[in-house]
C-alpha cells in the first residue's frame, strides 16, 4: 500500500523559505506514469492546488504561487520536495502531498498533511 | 482559471435521507471532475473520479453524474459516517482547482 509522509518545520518566519519533503513508501517514485502534487489548506478553508512535478523534472505550478514555488523529485531518497519562498501569514496552512497517475488525474493517494505556521 | 462553485455550502440531513451536492464549472470541463471526502483533521479521500466512476472501497450509496459544466454527487441514504466536507476538483485545465466545499452534517 502506497504511503506518503510529509515532513518539515512546523514554524517558519515571515519572508523566509518554507521547505517540505514528502517521503514515499510502498511504491516507486520514479515510475513513468506517476505525478506528485502539493495541495494546501489554510485553517478552516478549502483546498488550494499548489502544483505538480513529474519524476523527470517537469513541473506545473499554480500561477498565483509560481514566482515563489519550486518542486522537485529526489529519486535516490524517494522523496518529493516543495520550496516556497518569501512566505507570509497567508501561507499558513496544512500542506498535503498527493499522487495521481498519467492517465488518471484524480488524486488517489494523499499524505496525512503537515501544518506550517508562518509567524515571527 | 476554471472556477468551481459548489452548492449548498452546508447541508443538515436526517439519517437515511438522500443528499445531493452540485458543482458547477465556469467553463466546460468534459468529465474531468472528481469528488473527495474530508473528515476533520484528516486528508481528503477520493470518492468519485471522472464525474461518475466509482472508487474501490467507497460505499455504493455514493454516486456521481454530470458532464460539461454541471455535476452532482449523490449520497443515497446518509449514514453517520458520511458526516464530512465534500470537495469537487477539476483536472481539465491548469491550474487545477477545487470547489469551496460542502459540509454535510446529521440533523
mmCIF file of C-alpha atoms in Angstrom:
data_model
loop_
_atom_site.group_PDB
_atom_site.id
_atom_site.type_symbol
_atom_site.label_atom_id
_atom_site.label_comp_id
_atom_site.label_asym_id
_atom_site.label_seq_id
_atom_site.Cartn_x
_atom_site.Cartn_y
_atom_site.Cartn_z
ATOM 1 C CA UNK A 1 0.000 0.000 0.000
ATOM 2 C CA UNK A 2 1.469 3.336 -1.057
ATOM 3 C CA UNK A 3 2.098 5.749 1.784
ATOM 4 C CA UNK A 4 3.073 9.394 1.662
ATOM 5 C CA UNK A 5 4.503 11.237 4.650
ATOM 6 C CA UNK A 6 5.112 14.965 4.766
ATOM 7 C CA UNK A 7 7.855 16.381 6.948
ATOM 8 C CA UNK A 8 9.471 19.704 7.679
ATOM 9 C CA UNK A 9 9.424 22.599 10.124
ATOM 10 C CA UNK A 10 6.095 23.480 11.635
ATOM 11 C CA UNK A 11 7.055 27.124 12.094
ATOM 12 C CA UNK A 12 8.585 29.428 9.517
ATOM 13 C CA UNK A 13 9.447 33.097 9.954
ATOM 14 C CA UNK A 14 7.902 35.671 7.617
ATOM 15 C CA UNK A 15 9.972 36.360 4.481
ATOM 16 C CA UNK A 16 11.852 33.071 4.886
ATOM 17 C CA UNK A 17 11.603 29.894 2.806
ATOM 18 C CA UNK A 18 9.243 27.056 3.588
ATOM 19 C CA UNK A 19 10.814 23.680 2.787
ATOM 20 C CA UNK A 20 8.849 20.443 2.971
ATOM 21 C CA UNK A 21 9.528 16.859 1.982
ATOM 22 C CA UNK A 22 7.161 14.050 1.093
ATOM 23 C CA UNK A 23 8.621 10.596 1.633
ATOM 24 C CA UNK A 24 7.139 7.818 -0.464
ATOM 25 C CA UNK A 25 6.955 4.230 0.710
ATOM 26 C CA UNK A 26 5.270 1.128 -0.609
ATOM 27 C CA UNK A 27 5.699 2.135 -4.226
ATOM 28 C CA UNK A 28 8.032 3.605 -6.809
ATOM 29 C CA UNK A 29 8.615 7.328 -7.024
ATOM 30 C CA UNK A 30 10.178 7.137 -10.446
ATOM 31 C CA UNK A 31 7.556 5.198 -12.312
ATOM 32 C CA UNK A 32 6.897 6.657 -15.709
ATOM 33 C CA UNK A 33 3.216 7.099 -15.029
ATOM 34 C CA UNK A 34 3.004 8.977 -11.736
ATOM 35 C CA UNK A 35 2.911 12.640 -10.876
ATOM 36 C CA UNK A 36 3.360 14.142 -7.448
ATOM 37 C CA UNK A 37 1.358 17.101 -6.288
ATOM 38 C CA UNK A 38 1.193 19.548 -3.414
ATOM 39 C CA UNK A 39 -2.105 20.917 -2.152
ATOM 40 C CA UNK A 40 -2.609 23.189 0.819
ATOM 41 C CA UNK A 41 -5.484 24.115 3.110
ATOM 42 C CA UNK A 42 -5.487 27.247 5.208
ATOM 43 C CA UNK A 43 -7.110 26.833 8.650
ATOM 44 C CA UNK A 44 -10.858 26.449 8.241
ATOM 45 C CA UNK A 45 -10.636 26.946 4.483
ATOM 46 C CA UNK A 46 -10.817 24.901 1.305
ATOM 47 C CA UNK A 47 -8.186 23.166 -0.789
ATOM 48 C CA UNK A 48 -5.716 25.036 -2.988
ATOM 49 C CA UNK A 49 -3.654 23.319 -5.664
ATOM 50 C CA UNK A 50 -0.020 24.412 -5.474
ATOM 51 C CA UNK A 51 1.387 22.393 -8.345
ATOM 52 C CA UNK A 52 2.717 19.064 -9.539
ATOM 53 C CA UNK A 53 6.014 17.501 -10.538
ATOM 54 C CA UNK A 54 6.979 14.525 -12.682
ATOM 55 C CA UNK A 55 9.956 12.460 -11.577
ATOM 56 C CA UNK A 56 11.982 13.549 -14.618
ATOM 57 C CA UNK A 57 11.618 17.145 -13.515
ATOM 58 C CA UNK A 58 8.786 18.717 -15.463
ATOM 59 C CA UNK A 59 6.532 20.878 -13.334
ATOM 60 C CA UNK A 60 3.245 22.744 -13.367
ATOM 61 C CA UNK A 61 2.606 25.459 -10.823
ATOM 62 C CA UNK A 62 -0.392 27.495 -9.800
ATOM 63 C CA UNK A 63 0.148 30.931 -11.368
ATOM 64 C CA UNK A 64 -0.795 32.536 -8.059
ATOM 65 C CA UNK A 65 2.295 30.978 -6.466
ATOM 66 C CA UNK A 66 4.512 30.320 -9.459
ATOM 67 C CA UNK A 67 7.077 33.019 -8.726
ATOM 68 C CA UNK A 68 7.746 31.559 -5.272
ATOM 69 C CA UNK A 69 7.395 27.778 -5.750
ATOM 70 C CA UNK A 70 9.884 25.079 -6.643
ATOM 71 C CA UNK A 71 9.086 21.363 -6.684
ATOM 72 C CA UNK A 72 11.471 18.516 -7.294
ATOM 73 C CA UNK A 73 11.777 14.755 -7.043
ATOM 74 C CA UNK A 74 14.776 13.054 -5.418
ATOM 75 C CA UNK A 75 14.556 9.508 -6.672
ATOM 76 C CA UNK A 76 17.521 8.306 -4.619
ATOM 77 C CA UNK A 77 15.933 9.464 -1.397
ATOM 78 C CA UNK A 78 12.414 8.550 -2.536
ATOM 79 C CA UNK A 79 11.035 11.942 -1.705
ATOM 80 C CA UNK A 80 9.304 14.893 -3.281
ATOM 81 C CA UNK A 81 10.241 18.391 -2.193
ATOM 82 C CA UNK A 82 8.407 21.690 -2.006
ATOM 83 C CA UNK A 83 10.026 25.063 -1.506
ATOM 84 C CA UNK A 84 8.030 28.247 -1.097
ATOM 85 C CA UNK A 85 9.990 31.471 -0.764
ATOM 86 C CA UNK A 86 9.157 34.803 0.865
ATOM 87 C CA UNK A 87 6.372 33.378 2.996
ATOM 88 C CA UNK A 88 3.821 35.456 4.858
ATOM 89 C CA UNK A 89 0.993 34.699 7.266
ATOM 90 C CA UNK A 90 -1.184 33.956 4.231
ATOM 91 C CA UNK A 91 0.921 30.843 3.634
ATOM 92 C CA UNK A 92 -0.068 29.333 6.973
ATOM 93 C CA UNK A 93 -1.786 26.089 6.063
ATOM 94 C CA UNK A 94 -1.784 22.324 6.190
ATOM 95 C CA UNK A 95 0.313 21.129 3.264
ATOM 96 C CA UNK A 96 -0.550 17.809 1.643
ATOM 97 C CA UNK A 97 1.399 15.804 -0.873
ATOM 98 C CA UNK A 98 -0.574 13.551 -3.180
ATOM 99 C CA UNK A 99 -0.191 11.316 -6.223
ATOM 100 C CA UNK A 100 -2.045 10.923 -9.467
ATOM 101 C CA UNK A 101 -1.241 8.804 -12.476
ATOM 102 C CA UNK A 102 -0.579 9.876 -16.017
ATOM 103 C CA UNK A 103 -3.903 8.509 -17.155
ATOM 104 C CA UNK A 104 -5.985 9.217 -14.075
ATOM 105 C CA UNK A 105 -5.680 12.797 -12.894
ATOM 106 C CA UNK A 106 -7.602 12.314 -9.682
ATOM 107 C CA UNK A 107 -5.508 12.266 -6.517
ATOM 108 C CA UNK A 108 -5.815 8.680 -5.339
ATOM 109 C CA UNK A 109 -3.199 8.849 -2.603
ATOM 110 C CA UNK A 110 -2.646 11.589 -0.039
ATOM 111 C CA UNK A 111 -0.273 12.145 2.825
ATOM 112 C CA UNK A 112 -1.650 12.991 6.242
ATOM 113 C CA UNK A 113 -0.600 16.618 5.852
ATOM 114 C CA UNK A 114 1.641 18.891 7.871
ATOM 115 C CA UNK A 115 0.652 22.170 9.476
ATOM 116 C CA UNK A 116 3.039 25.008 8.720
ATOM 117 C CA UNK A 117 2.582 28.243 10.607
ATOM 118 C CA UNK A 118 4.205 31.434 9.406
ATOM 119 C CA UNK A 119 4.877 33.665 12.365
ATOM 120 C CA UNK A 120 7.643 35.636 13.940
ATOM 121 C CA UNK B 1 -8.641 29.677 -14.279
ATOM 122 C CA UNK B 2 -11.731 27.473 -14.014
ATOM 123 C CA UNK B 3 -13.862 28.312 -11.009
ATOM 124 C CA UNK B 4 -15.835 25.518 -9.368
ATOM 125 C CA UNK B 5 -18.873 26.585 -7.354
ATOM 126 C CA UNK B 6 -20.473 24.062 -5.035
ATOM 127 C CA UNK B 7 -23.951 24.261 -3.579
ATOM 128 C CA UNK B 8 -25.025 24.240 -0.919
ATOM 129 C CA UNK B 9 -22.185 25.295 1.360
ATOM 130 C CA UNK B 10 -23.774 23.433 4.227
ATOM 131 C CA UNK B 11 -26.396 20.727 4.453
ATOM 132 C CA UNK B 12 -28.005 19.283 7.573
ATOM 133 C CA UNK B 13 -29.674 15.969 6.825
ATOM 134 C CA UNK B 14 -31.554 13.300 8.770
ATOM 135 C CA UNK B 15 -30.134 9.762 8.664
ATOM 136 C CA UNK B 16 -31.097 7.742 5.580
ATOM 137 C CA UNK B 17 -32.110 10.893 3.739
ATOM 138 C CA UNK B 18 -30.808 11.462 0.225
ATOM 139 C CA UNK B 19 -28.080 14.077 -0.156
ATOM 140 C CA UNK B 20 -27.375 15.958 -3.366
ATOM 141 C CA UNK B 21 -24.358 18.229 -3.799
ATOM 142 C CA UNK B 22 -23.788 20.130 -7.001
ATOM 143 C CA UNK B 23 -20.606 21.501 -8.533
ATOM 144 C CA UNK B 24 -20.761 23.995 -11.373
ATOM 145 C CA UNK B 25 -17.728 24.824 -13.502
ATOM 146 C CA UNK B 26 -17.184 28.256 -15.019
ATOM 147 C CA UNK B 27 -16.471 26.592 -18.370
ATOM 148 C CA UNK B 28 -16.884 23.149 -19.861
ATOM 149 C CA UNK B 29 -14.555 20.513 -18.423
ATOM 150 C CA UNK B 30 -15.952 17.389 -20.008
ATOM 151 C CA UNK B 31 -15.935 14.753 -17.279
ATOM 152 C CA UNK B 32 -12.610 15.741 -15.690
ATOM 153 C CA UNK B 33 -14.295 16.259 -12.338
ATOM 154 C CA UNK B 34 -13.506 14.364 -9.155
ATOM 155 C CA UNK B 35 -15.071 14.256 -5.693
ATOM 156 C CA UNK B 36 -13.279 13.964 -2.353
ATOM 157 C CA UNK B 37 -14.495 13.419 1.176
ATOM 158 C CA UNK B 38 -12.606 15.096 4.004
ATOM 159 C CA UNK B 39 -13.266 14.432 7.663
ATOM 160 C CA UNK B 40 -11.929 16.764 10.366
ATOM 161 C CA UNK B 41 -8.176 16.546 10.839
ATOM 162 C CA UNK B 42 -7.831 14.046 8.005
ATOM 163 C CA UNK B 43 -6.577 14.274 4.460
ATOM 164 C CA UNK B 44 -9.082 14.217 1.595
ATOM 165 C CA UNK B 45 -10.104 10.831 0.250
ATOM 166 C CA UNK B 46 -11.032 10.234 -3.376
ATOM 167 C CA UNK B 47 -14.657 9.128 -3.653
ATOM 168 C CA UNK B 48 -15.603 9.570 -7.300
ATOM 169 C CA UNK B 49 -13.332 10.122 -10.310
ATOM 170 C CA UNK B 50 -14.162 11.438 -13.760
ATOM 171 C CA UNK B 51 -17.645 12.537 -12.762
ATOM 172 C CA UNK B 52 -19.193 9.101 -12.320
ATOM 173 C CA UNK B 53 -16.524 6.429 -11.911
ATOM 174 C CA UNK B 54 -16.690 4.630 -8.602
ATOM 175 C CA UNK B 55 -13.691 4.046 -6.383
ATOM 176 C CA UNK B 56 -12.884 0.696 -4.802
ATOM 177 C CA UNK B 57 -13.803 0.659 -1.134
ATOM 178 C CA UNK B 58 -16.231 3.590 -1.325
ATOM 179 C CA UNK B 59 -19.776 2.646 -0.271
ATOM 180 C CA UNK B 60 -22.174 2.095 -3.156
ATOM 181 C CA UNK B 61 -24.573 4.728 -1.793
ATOM 182 C CA UNK B 62 -22.198 7.333 -3.251
ATOM 183 C CA UNK B 63 -22.610 8.147 -6.919
ATOM 184 C CA UNK B 64 -21.677 10.936 -9.298
ATOM 185 C CA UNK B 65 -23.088 12.279 -12.504
ATOM 186 C CA UNK B 66 -22.759 15.123 -14.951
ATOM 187 C CA UNK B 67 -20.608 16.469 -17.724
ATOM 188 C CA UNK B 68 -19.676 19.804 -19.223
ATOM 189 C CA UNK B 69 -20.332 22.366 -16.505
ATOM 190 C CA UNK B 70 -22.794 20.730 -14.117
ATOM 191 C CA UNK B 71 -22.017 17.844 -11.821
ATOM 192 C CA UNK B 72 -23.719 16.108 -8.921
ATOM 193 C CA UNK B 73 -22.589 13.970 -6.026
ATOM 194 C CA UNK B 74 -25.410 11.920 -4.525
ATOM 195 C CA UNK B 75 -25.481 10.038 -1.257
ATOM 196 C CA UNK B 76 -28.424 7.621 -1.285
ATOM 197 C CA UNK B 77 -29.264 7.289 2.354
ATOM 198 C CA UNK B 78 -26.962 9.289 4.600
ATOM 199 C CA UNK B 79 -25.202 7.401 7.349
ATOM 200 C CA UNK B 80 -23.456 8.833 10.380
ATOM 201 C CA UNK B 81 -20.033 8.003 8.951
ATOM 202 C CA UNK B 82 -20.740 10.244 5.941
ATOM 203 C CA UNK B 83 -20.552 13.408 8.027
ATOM 204 C CA UNK B 84 -17.731 15.305 6.344
ATOM 205 C CA UNK B 85 -16.901 18.067 3.916
ATOM 206 C CA UNK B 86 -17.044 17.182 0.232
ATOM 207 C CA UNK B 87 -14.936 18.880 -2.441
ATOM 208 C CA UNK B 88 -15.044 18.755 -6.206
ATOM 209 C CA UNK B 89 -11.833 19.091 -8.213
ATOM 210 C CA UNK B 90 -11.269 19.700 -11.913
ATOM 211 C CA UNK B 91 -8.291 18.347 -13.822
ATOM 212 C CA UNK B 92 -9.345 19.580 -17.247
ATOM 213 C CA UNK B 93 -7.292 22.740 -17.330
ATOM 214 C CA UNK B 94 -4.311 24.154 -15.471
ATOM 215 C CA UNK B 95 -4.279 25.429 -12.832
ATOM 216 C CA UNK B 96 -6.291 22.653 -11.294
ATOM 217 C CA UNK B 97 -8.915 23.980 -8.946
ATOM 218 C CA UNK B 98 -11.221 22.817 -6.173
ATOM 219 C CA UNK B 99 -14.695 23.822 -5.168
ATOM 220 C CA UNK B 100 -15.129 25.645 -1.880
ATOM 221 C CA UNK B 101 -16.536 22.550 -0.179
ATOM 222 C CA UNK B 102 -19.912 21.380 1.102
ATOM 223 C CA UNK B 103 -20.188 20.447 4.737
ATOM 224 C CA UNK B 104 -22.683 17.664 5.456
ATOM 225 C CA UNK B 105 -23.972 17.141 8.962
ATOM 226 C CA UNK B 106 -26.521 14.918 10.645
ATOM 227 C CA UNK B 107 -29.681 16.678 11.761
#
